[in-house]
Amino acid sequence: MKPIEVTRVDTKEVSCDGGSGASGHPRIFLNMGDNTEIECPYCGRQFKLLIGATPVGG
Ligand SMILES: [Zn+2]
């Protein structure tokens, strides 16, 4: 069972092409709308919106 890949993003509009290799797929654009996360229907990758993220370091 593969671990679910979670990508943290700072915008509600993301694009996903599954990366290279077997899980690749045509590039699509996903919009979270009222949600703060979305899952790619092709490869299952999850995108989570960063909320109130505090910049680390300088
Ligand atoms: Zn995908």
GROMACS .gro file of C-alpha atoms and ligand atoms in nm:
model
   59
    1MET     CA    1   0.000   0.000   0.000
    2LYS     CA    2   0.151   0.326  -0.110
    3PRO     CA    3   0.157   0.619   0.129
    4ILE     CA    4  -0.063   0.904   0.018
    5GLU     CA    5   0.140   1.189  -0.112
    6VAL     CA    6   0.039   1.524   0.031
    7THR     CA    7   0.150   1.844  -0.130
    8ARG     CA    8   0.118   2.167   0.063
    9VAL     CA    9   0.025   2.466  -0.144
   10ASP     CA   10  -0.050   2.833  -0.082
   11THR     CA   11  -0.312   2.874  -0.352
   12LYS     CA   12  -0.648   2.710  -0.406
   13GLU     CA   13  -0.573   2.652  -0.770
   14VAL     CA   14  -0.324   2.378  -0.830
   15SER     CA   15  -0.219   2.171  -1.124
   16CYS     CA   16  -0.121   1.807  -1.121
   17ASP     CA   17   0.031   1.581  -1.381
   18GLY     CA   18   0.112   1.297  -1.149
   19GLY     CA   19   0.482   1.356  -1.183
   20SER     CA   20   0.700   1.141  -1.399
   21GLY     CA   21   0.677   0.765  -1.419
   22ALA     CA   22   0.388   0.524  -1.390
   23SER     CA   23   0.159   0.759  -1.200
   24GLY     CA   24   0.186   1.035  -1.461
   25HIS     CA   25  -0.127   1.162  -1.630
   26PRO     CA   26  -0.236   1.455  -1.846
   27ARG     CA   27  -0.196   1.782  -1.661
   28ILE     CA   28  -0.517   1.896  -1.501
   29PHE     CA   29  -0.609   2.194  -1.291
   30LEU     CA   30  -0.788   2.158  -0.962
   31ASN     CA   31  -0.970   2.428  -0.770
   32MET     CA   32  -1.049   2.375  -0.403
   33GLY     CA   33  -1.342   2.616  -0.409
   34ASP     CA   34  -1.472   2.644  -0.054
   35ASN     CA   35  -1.250   2.367   0.071
   36THR     CA   36  -0.893   2.375   0.193
   37GLU     CA   37  -0.784   2.052   0.035
   38ILE     CA   38  -0.845   1.853  -0.278
   39GLU     CA   39  -0.749   1.516  -0.413
   40CYS     CA   40  -0.639   1.451  -0.766
   41PRO     CA   41  -0.886   1.210  -0.927
   42TYR     CA   42  -0.611   1.064  -1.145
   43CYS     CA   43  -0.329   0.980  -0.909
   44GLY     CA   44  -0.480   1.037  -0.565
   45ARG     CA   45  -0.228   1.298  -0.466
   46GLN     CA   46  -0.367   1.532  -0.204
   47PHE     CA   47  -0.319   1.905  -0.202
   48LYS     CA   48  -0.364   2.093   0.122
   49LEU     CA   49  -0.387   2.466   0.156
   50LEU     CA   50  -0.142   2.627   0.391
   51ILE     CA   51  -0.335   2.840   0.638
   52GLY     CA   52  -0.166   3.084   0.868
   53ALA     CA   53   0.169   2.941   0.785
   54THR     CA   54   0.447   3.114   0.969
   55PRO     CA   55   0.758   3.176   0.767
   56VAL     CA   56   1.050   2.991   0.916
   57GLY     CA   57   1.391   3.144   0.935
   58GLY     CA   58   1.479   3.440   0.724
   59ZN      ZN   59  -0.253   1.382  -1.018
   0.00000   0.00000   0.00000
